[in-house]
Coordinates of C-alpha atoms in Angstrom, one line a residue:
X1 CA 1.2 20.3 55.9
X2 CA -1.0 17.7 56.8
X3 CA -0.9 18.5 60.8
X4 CA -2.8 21.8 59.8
X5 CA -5.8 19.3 60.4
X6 CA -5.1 18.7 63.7
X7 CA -5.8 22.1 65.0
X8 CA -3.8 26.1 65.2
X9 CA -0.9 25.4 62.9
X10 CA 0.4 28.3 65.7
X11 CA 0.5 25.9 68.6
X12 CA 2.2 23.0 66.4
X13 CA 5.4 21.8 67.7
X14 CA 7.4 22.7 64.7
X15 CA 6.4 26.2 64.0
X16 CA 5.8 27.4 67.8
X17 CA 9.5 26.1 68.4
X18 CA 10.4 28.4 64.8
X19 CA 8.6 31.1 66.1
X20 CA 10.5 31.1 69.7
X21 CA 14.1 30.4 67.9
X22 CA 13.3 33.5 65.8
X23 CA 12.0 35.6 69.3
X24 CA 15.3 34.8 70.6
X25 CA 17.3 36.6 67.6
X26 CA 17.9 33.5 65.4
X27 CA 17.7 33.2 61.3
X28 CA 15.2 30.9 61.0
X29 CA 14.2 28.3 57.8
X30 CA 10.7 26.8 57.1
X31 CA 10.0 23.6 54.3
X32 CA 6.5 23.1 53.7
X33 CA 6.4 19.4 53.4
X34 CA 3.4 18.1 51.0
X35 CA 3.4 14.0 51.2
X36 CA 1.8 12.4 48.3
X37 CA 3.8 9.5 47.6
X38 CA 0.4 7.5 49.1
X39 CA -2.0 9.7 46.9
X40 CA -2.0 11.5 44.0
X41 CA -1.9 15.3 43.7
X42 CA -4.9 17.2 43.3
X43 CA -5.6 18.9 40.1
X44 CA -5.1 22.9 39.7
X45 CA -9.0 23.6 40.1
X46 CA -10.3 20.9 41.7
X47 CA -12.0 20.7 45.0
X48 CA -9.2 18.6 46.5
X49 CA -6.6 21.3 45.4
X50 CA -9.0 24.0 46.8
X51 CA -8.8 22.0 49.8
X52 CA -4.9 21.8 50.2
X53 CA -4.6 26.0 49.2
X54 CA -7.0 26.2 52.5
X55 CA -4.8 24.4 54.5
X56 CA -1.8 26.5 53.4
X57 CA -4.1 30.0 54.3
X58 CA -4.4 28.1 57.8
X59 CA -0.5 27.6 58.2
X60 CA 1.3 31.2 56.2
X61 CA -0.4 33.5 59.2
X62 CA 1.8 31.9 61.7
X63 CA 4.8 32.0 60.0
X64 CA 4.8 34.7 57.0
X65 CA 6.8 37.5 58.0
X66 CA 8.5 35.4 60.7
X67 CA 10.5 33.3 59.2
X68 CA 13.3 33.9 57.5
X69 CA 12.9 31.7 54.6
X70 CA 10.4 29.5 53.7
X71 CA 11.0 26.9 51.4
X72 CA 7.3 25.4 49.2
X73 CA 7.9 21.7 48.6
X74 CA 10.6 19.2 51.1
X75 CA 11.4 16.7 49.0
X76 CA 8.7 16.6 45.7
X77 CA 10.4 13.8 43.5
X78 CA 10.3 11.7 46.4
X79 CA 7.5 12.5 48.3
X80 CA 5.1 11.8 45.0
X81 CA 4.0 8.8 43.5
X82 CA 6.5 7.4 40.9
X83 CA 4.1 7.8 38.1
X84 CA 3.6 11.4 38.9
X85 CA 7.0 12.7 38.6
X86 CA 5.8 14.4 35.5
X87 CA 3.9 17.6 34.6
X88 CA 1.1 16.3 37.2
X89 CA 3.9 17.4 40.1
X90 CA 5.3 20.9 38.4
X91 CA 1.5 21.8 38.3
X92 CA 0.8 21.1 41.9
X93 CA 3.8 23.2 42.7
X94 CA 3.7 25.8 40.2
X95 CA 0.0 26.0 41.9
X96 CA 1.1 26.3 45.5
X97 CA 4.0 28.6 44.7
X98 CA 1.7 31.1 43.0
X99 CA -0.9 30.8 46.0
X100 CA 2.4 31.5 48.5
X101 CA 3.7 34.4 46.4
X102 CA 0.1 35.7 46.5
X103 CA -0.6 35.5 50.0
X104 CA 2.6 37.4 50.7
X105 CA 2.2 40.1 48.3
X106 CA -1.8 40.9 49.9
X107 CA -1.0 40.1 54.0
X108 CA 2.9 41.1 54.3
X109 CA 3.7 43.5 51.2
X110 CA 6.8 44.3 49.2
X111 CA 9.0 44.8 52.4
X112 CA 8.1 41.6 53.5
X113 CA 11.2 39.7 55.3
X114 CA 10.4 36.0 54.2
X115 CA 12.2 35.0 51.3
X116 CA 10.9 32.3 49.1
X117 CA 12.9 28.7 47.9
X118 CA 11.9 26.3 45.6
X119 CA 12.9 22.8 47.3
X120 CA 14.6 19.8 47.0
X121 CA 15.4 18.4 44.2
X122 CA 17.5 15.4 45.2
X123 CA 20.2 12.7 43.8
X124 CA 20.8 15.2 40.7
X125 CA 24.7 13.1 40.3
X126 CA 22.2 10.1 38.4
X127 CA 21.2 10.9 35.3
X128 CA 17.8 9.3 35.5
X129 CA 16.6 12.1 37.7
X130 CA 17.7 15.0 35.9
X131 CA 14.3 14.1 33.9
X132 CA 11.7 16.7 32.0
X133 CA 10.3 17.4 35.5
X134 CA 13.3 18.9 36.6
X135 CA 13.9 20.6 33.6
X136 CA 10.2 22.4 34.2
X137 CA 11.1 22.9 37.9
X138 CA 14.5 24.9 37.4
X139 CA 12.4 26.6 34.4
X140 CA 9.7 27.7 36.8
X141 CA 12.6 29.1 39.3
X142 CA 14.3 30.9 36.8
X143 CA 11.0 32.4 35.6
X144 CA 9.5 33.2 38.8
X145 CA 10.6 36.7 40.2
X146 CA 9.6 36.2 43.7
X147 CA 11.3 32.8 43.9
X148 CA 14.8 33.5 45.3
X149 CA 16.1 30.0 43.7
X150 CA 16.2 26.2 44.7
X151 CA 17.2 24.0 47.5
X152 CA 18.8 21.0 47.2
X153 CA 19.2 17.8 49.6
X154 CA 22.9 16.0 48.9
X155 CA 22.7 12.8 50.3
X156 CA 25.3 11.5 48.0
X157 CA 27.6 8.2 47.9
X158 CA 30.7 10.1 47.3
X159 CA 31.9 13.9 48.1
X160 CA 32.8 14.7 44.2
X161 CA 28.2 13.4 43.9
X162 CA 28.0 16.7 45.3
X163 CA 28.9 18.9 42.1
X164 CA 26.6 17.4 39.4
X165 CA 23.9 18.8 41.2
X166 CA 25.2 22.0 41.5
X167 CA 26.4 21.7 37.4
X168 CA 22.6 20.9 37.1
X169 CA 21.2 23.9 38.9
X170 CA 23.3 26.9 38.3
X171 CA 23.4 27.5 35.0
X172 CA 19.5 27.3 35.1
X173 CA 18.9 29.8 37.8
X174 CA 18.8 33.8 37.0
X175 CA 21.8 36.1 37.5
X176 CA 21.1 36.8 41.5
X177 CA 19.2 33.7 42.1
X178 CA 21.0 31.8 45.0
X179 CA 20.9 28.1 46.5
X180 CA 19.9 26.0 49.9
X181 CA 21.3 23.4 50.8
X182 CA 19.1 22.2 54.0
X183 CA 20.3 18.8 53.8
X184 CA 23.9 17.2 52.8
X185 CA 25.8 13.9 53.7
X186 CA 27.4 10.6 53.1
X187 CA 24.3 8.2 54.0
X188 CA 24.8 6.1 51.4
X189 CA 28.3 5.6 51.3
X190 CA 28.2 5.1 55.4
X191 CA 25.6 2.3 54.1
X192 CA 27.5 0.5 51.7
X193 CA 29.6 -0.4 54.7
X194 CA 26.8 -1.9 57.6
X195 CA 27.6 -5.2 56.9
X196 CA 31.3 -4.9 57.4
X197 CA 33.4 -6.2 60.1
X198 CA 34.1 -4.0 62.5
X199 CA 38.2 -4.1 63.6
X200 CA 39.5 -6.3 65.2
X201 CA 41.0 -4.4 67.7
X202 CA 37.5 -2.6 68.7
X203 CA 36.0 -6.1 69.0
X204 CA 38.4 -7.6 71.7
X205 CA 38.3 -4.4 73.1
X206 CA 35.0 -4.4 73.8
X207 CA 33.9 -7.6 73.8
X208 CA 32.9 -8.0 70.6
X209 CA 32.9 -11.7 69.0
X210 CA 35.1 -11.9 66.0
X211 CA 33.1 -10.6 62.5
X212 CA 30.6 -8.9 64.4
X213 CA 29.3 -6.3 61.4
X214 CA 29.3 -2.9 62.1
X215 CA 25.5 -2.3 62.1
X216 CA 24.9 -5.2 64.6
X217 CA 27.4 -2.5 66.8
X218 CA 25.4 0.1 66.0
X219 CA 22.2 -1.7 66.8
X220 CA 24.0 -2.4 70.2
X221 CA 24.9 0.9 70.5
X222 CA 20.9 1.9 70.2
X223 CA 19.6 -0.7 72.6
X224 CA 21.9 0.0 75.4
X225 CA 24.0 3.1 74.7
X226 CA 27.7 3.4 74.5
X227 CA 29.4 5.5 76.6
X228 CA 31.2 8.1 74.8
X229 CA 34.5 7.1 74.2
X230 CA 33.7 3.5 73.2
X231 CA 30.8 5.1 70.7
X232 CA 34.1 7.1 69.3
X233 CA 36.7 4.5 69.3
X234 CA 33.9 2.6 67.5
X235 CA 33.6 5.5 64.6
X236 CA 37.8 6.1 64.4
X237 CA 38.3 2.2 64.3
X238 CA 36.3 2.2 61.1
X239 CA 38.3 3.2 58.2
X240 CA 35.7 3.7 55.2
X241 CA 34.1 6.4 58.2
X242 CA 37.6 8.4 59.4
X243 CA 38.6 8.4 55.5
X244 CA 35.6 10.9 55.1
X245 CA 36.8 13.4 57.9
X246 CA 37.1 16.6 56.3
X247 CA 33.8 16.1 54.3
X248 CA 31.3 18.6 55.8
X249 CA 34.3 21.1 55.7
X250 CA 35.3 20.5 52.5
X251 CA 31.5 20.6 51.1
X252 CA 30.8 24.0 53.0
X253 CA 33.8 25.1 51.2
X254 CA 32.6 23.9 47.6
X255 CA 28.9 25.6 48.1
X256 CA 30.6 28.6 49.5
X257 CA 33.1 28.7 46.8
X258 CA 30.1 29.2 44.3
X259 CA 29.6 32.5 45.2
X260 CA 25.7 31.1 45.4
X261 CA 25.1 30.0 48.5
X262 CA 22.4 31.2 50.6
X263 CA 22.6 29.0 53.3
X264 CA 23.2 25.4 54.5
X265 CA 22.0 23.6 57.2
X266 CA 23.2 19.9 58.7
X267 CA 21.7 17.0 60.5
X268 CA 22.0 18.5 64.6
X269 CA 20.6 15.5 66.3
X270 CA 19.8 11.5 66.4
X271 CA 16.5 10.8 66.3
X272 CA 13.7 8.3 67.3
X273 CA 12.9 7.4 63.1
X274 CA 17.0 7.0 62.6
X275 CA 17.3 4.3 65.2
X276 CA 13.5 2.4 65.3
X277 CA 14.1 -1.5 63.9
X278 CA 18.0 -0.9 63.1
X279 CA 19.2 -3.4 60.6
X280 CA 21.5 -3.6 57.9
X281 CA 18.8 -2.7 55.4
X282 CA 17.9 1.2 57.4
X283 CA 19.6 4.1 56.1
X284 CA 22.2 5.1 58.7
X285 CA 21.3 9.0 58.9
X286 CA 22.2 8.5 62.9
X287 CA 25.8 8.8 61.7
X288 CA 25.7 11.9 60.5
X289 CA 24.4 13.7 63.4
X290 CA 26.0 17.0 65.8
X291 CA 24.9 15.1 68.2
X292 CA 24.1 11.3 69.4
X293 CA 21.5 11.5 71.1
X294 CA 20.3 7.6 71.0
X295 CA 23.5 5.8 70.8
X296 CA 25.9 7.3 73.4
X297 CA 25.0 8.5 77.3
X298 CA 23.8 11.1 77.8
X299 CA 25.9 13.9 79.7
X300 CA 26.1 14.3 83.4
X301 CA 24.3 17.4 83.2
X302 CA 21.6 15.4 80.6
X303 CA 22.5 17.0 77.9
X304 CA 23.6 15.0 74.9
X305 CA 26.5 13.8 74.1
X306 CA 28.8 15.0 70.9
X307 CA 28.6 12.7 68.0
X308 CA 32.3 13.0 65.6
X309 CA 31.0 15.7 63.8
X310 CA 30.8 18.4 66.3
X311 CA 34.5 20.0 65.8
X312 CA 33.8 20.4 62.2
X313 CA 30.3 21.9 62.6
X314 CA 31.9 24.2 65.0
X315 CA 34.7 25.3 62.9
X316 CA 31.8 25.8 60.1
X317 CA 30.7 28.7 62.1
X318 CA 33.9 30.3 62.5
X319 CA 34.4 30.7 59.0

């Protein structure tokens, strides 16, 4: 939301490249993304929240009715100041949403073909963030008839973290009401493991000394990358990472098996924020990716290369 200021929320990067995907015949997904975890959020009726509803009216022309869904809110319990993970956040919301559901009733009518998500509530498996705030949240999705449900974002240190969250927001949703899941993955259990040894075996292989860690490969990896094969045998000479191989099949197959799902979407590509000042304190989302794009070659043909996940992203769509 906050490039609106820079000029045509049309000609932005992000929803001219929506717009195209969806001129070329492609279901298309749009989160409005508020950051205020440096500010706090304005109140319902002040001038600053008059302000932020102006910037919306500058952004929903370009892509109400275009998109597919649109999703109000990214991530609110994290992009929000600590303190204001209360009431102060469901209003700010609650406030958008209504402005949203609003502007689509008066400029794109009841036929309208952009459905709206509430989203994301993340790291639903601890117990400390399954707090009031969420209560109100799933409250004001259950109670909202133009709100289609809630999106989640399972980053999660195990697969079985997965099925609190969705224990958390089923039974609060409406008969009807469905689920996104626009982000999932194993971050933090990938993370657990950066200051590991890598094998053995990879290191004399590659010239490695003895107890290099695996995010010092990584970071190798990054500043000169790996051709393919040695950026794989690096991957399948890690245990606590081949162990997990099934994972984004075997979460598809859990959302699917609600009977809820709407749609999910996975990480497609490395990118410049993934791999900037790599230590064994970043989170490693670059190892979730379709597609390496910073730590292996590129292609002969200069496209990027395929990260381990492609196969099972592939078979995903098959299904």
């Amino acid at each position: 939301m906050p490039a609106a200021d820079q000029g045509d929320p049309a000609k932005h990067f992000a929803i001219r490249t929506l717009n195209e995907a969806a001129g070329r015949g492609y279901d298309t997904l749009l989160s409005l993304k508020f950051p205020y975890n440096q500010a706090s959020f304005p109140a319902p009726g002040s001038k600053e929240m008059a302000a932020e509803l102006a910037r919306l009216d500058r952004v929903l022309p370009a892509v109400m009715g275009k998109a597919d869904i649109m999703t109000i809110g990214n991530e609110p319990f994290i992009e929000s100041l600590p303190a204001e993970r209360d009431g102060r956040l469901n209003a700010f919301y609650e406030t958008v949403a209504r402005h949203v559901i609003g502007y689509r009733r008066k400029h794109c009518g009841a036929g309208c073909g952009t459905k709206l998500y509430m989203g994301a509530l993340n790291r639903l498996d601890l117990a400390d963030r399954r707090t009031p705030a969420a209560e109100r949240w799933m409250t004001f999705v259950r109670e909202t008839p133009e709100i289609e449900g809630v999106d989640i974002h399972p980053h999660v240190p195990t697969p079985e973290s997965t099925r609190p969250f969705l224990d958390y927001i089923l039974p609060r949703m409406r008969a009807g009401q469905t689920f996104l899941v626009t982000e999932f993955s194993l971050v933090w259990h990938w993370k657990r493991h950066l200051e590991d040894p890598v094998a053995a075996d990879f290191a004399r292989r590659y010239g490695f000394a003895p107890g290099t860690k695996v995010w010092q490969v990584i970071k190798a990896a990054i500043d000169d990358p790996f051709p393919q094969r040695k950026w794989r045998d690096f991957l399948t000479s890690c245990p606590w990472f081949t162990s997990q191989s099934t994972f984004l099949r075997d979460q598809i197959r859990l959302y699917r098996g609600t009977g809820r799902l709407a749609v999910a979407t996975y990480g497609f590509k490395q990118d410049d924020l993934m791999t900037r000042n790599f230590s064994p304190d970043k989170d490693p989302w670059l190892l979730n990716s379709v597609f390496a794009t910073y730590t292996v070659k590129p292609r002969g043909d200069g496209t990027s290369a395929p990260n381990y996940w492609l196969g099972a992203f592939k078979a995903q769509q098959r299904t």
